[in-house]
């Protein structure tokens, strides 16, 4: 069976409109991308859609109260909810450096959760 | 009075990039003044990713992007003061600021770079009938609560306006457990980037209601609900009988940003009514020689990469100005016409221009399958096919200096949208 799917590339702000042509669930053609990332995105999006998750978690004894975090790479879209719930009980002790691993292998995604902000320790 | 060659007002991405550029172009007598307790500006609360693809060839979050510039400013030993609010600038380039430690600080600068960013339009400008209960926030304020203070402002949310901050907050609050019922947009198109509609609304099944607005707010102490009505696309007035009640405890407003120019006005810098930012030339110099502007204070940007580029250029020209190397001479006007709402800069001095001057602009409406044209007086020199032009996305064209110097007597550069 032939089908086509219309997507918008989210890999950069250009937001190119993409068309994926498929036959029996196999991709036969991708149209509309301006750069390679667009083609990659289209292939992933119809087979295994992925997203980067970002959030904040509380910091103890830091100069600020919350530190921003992200998954180092994208994770399966279907696991976003499970992963965000797993962040609910986390806290981290200051100091924090950018790129510091907060959780190894978040929820079995194989992807680490890392800090995206530096937080110095609060000298009382 | 303290003396500094270059005083930069605002320590966001624009201020930081301007400072680094001043340093790299040979002037090290720089001071950045920032009213917050940290550098990095609005990016500190933009924890989502999608920053810096142009500059760093990787997708960073806001704090990571800002972090790279903050590190560089510290490494270069550029001087900055935090918790310092600038309260006045005058035409003689005396900058007045206050902080707890120094009290009132007055600095005589040779050049000033305005980098104060923008603020959100407030509800006052919107005139929705109803009480003013708690639970109404601008999207940026909500973003600050959730991402900086770690506190959720509500559980059931309606968002008015489909600007990028509103879209980003729709996803953010959904992830944190709120129910975002809908995003209403009075215009027939979204003011935000398409990618944000896809990944912030479509991913979570949040409806985007185009041609809709909030016509009434219910609740005395706290918002309990709103009426949402369809508007006539021609008049943008609500259509009677279309109102629908939506229960919610929170209304977020994402109805646009305005450059923050109270200080510029105090210095009598000429403001462009279309952008609400200073009118500038190719060097990002305002109407007052030695006062430059870059970033969101000049015109609202969607992409921080362009903010950094613009600010670096302002820094370079500020150094050139102090060295007495700026050449004014006669200027060529840049005129936005037919579908183009504004342009930055609005004039070019060919004697002073870089080899390429980037002109950034926005259209006044959505145009499909049109041409974007540049005319030098009556001669058409650029004719680009565009599948779509929308006011939500900034466009740019590059003007080689040679185009101007090859045509003595050229009076204006016109940028416009054409059907064919
Ligand atoms: C919510 C949101 C989401 C965004 N998402 C993206 C995105 O996904 N990708 C992307 O590339 N771009 C994005 N942007 C755009 C980008 O972040 C901005 O264009 C950029 O931050 C503007 O930089 P700026 O330095 O001009 O302003 P700001 O970052 O606002 O910095 C201005 C600074 O000046 C200071 N200041 C103001 N007045 C004074 C005063 N009187 N005295 C002292 N200091 C003062 C302020 O405190 C602030 O720190 C987003 C913007 C917002 C608001
Ligand atoms: S295809 Fe390339 S240029 Fe187009 S939106 Fe995707 S990443 Fe951007």
JSON list of C-alpha atoms and ligand atoms in Angstrom, two decimals, chain A residues 9-16 18 32-39, ligand 2:
[
{"chain": "A", "resi": 9, "resn": "UNK", "atom": "CA", "xyz": [11.03, 19.67, 9.87]},
{"chain": "A", "resi": 10, "resn": "UNK", "atom": "CA", "xyz": [11.71, 20.80, 13.44]},
{"chain": "A", "resi": 11, "resn": "UNK", "atom": "CA", "xyz": [15.48, 20.55, 13.22]},
{"chain": "A", "resi": 12, "resn": "UNK", "atom": "CA", "xyz": [15.94, 24.27, 12.70]},
{"chain": "A", "resi": 13, "resn": "UNK", "atom": "CA", "xyz": [13.79, 27.42, 12.58]},
{"chain": "A", "resi": 14, "resn": "UNK", "atom": "CA", "xyz": [13.42, 27.28, 8.78]},
{"chain": "A", "resi": 15, "resn": "UNK", "atom": "CA", "xyz": [10.69, 24.67, 9.33]},
{"chain": "A", "resi": 16, "resn": "UNK", "atom": "CA", "xyz": [10.84, 23.15, 5.83]},
{"chain": "A", "resi": 18, "resn": "UNK", "atom": "CA", "xyz": [8.58, 17.63, 4.12]},
{"chain": "A", "resi": 32, "resn": "UNK", "atom": "CA", "xyz": [11.16, 19.06, 0.55]},
{"chain": "A", "resi": 33, "resn": "UNK", "atom": "CA", "xyz": [14.23, 19.20, 2.76]},
{"chain": "A", "resi": 34, "resn": "UNK", "atom": "CA", "xyz": [16.84, 21.93, 2.37]},
{"chain": "A", "resi": 35, "resn": "UNK", "atom": "CA", "xyz": [19.64, 20.13, 4.17]},
{"chain": "A", "resi": 36, "resn": "UNK", "atom": "CA", "xyz": [20.59, 16.64, 5.29]},
{"chain": "A", "resi": 37, "resn": "UNK", "atom": "CA", "xyz": [19.20, 17.09, 8.80]},
{"chain": "A", "resi": 38, "resn": "UNK", "atom": "CA", "xyz": [15.76, 17.43, 7.26]},
{"chain": "A", "resi": 39, "resn": "UNK", "atom": "CA", "xyz": [15.97, 14.09, 5.49]},
{"chain": "C", "resi": 2, "resn": "LIG", "atom": "S1", "xyz": [15.49, 20.60, 6.27]},
{"chain": "C", "resi": 2, "resn": "LIG", "atom": "FE1", "xyz": [17.35, 21.55, 7.05]},
{"chain": "C", "resi": 2, "resn": "LIG", "atom": "S2", "xyz": [17.00, 23.73, 6.63]},
{"chain": "C", "resi": 2, "resn": "LIG", "atom": "FE2", "xyz": [15.00, 22.75, 6.49]},
{"chain": "C", "resi": 2, "resn": "LIG", "atom": "S3", "xyz": [14.11, 22.95, 8.57]},
{"chain": "C", "resi": 2, "resn": "LIG", "atom": "FE3", "xyz": [15.15, 20.97, 8.47]},
{"chain": "C", "resi": 2, "resn": "LIG", "atom": "S4", "xyz": [17.17, 21.37, 9.31]},
{"chain": "C", "resi": 2, "resn": "LIG", "atom": "FE4", "xyz": [16.29, 23.34, 8.74]}
]
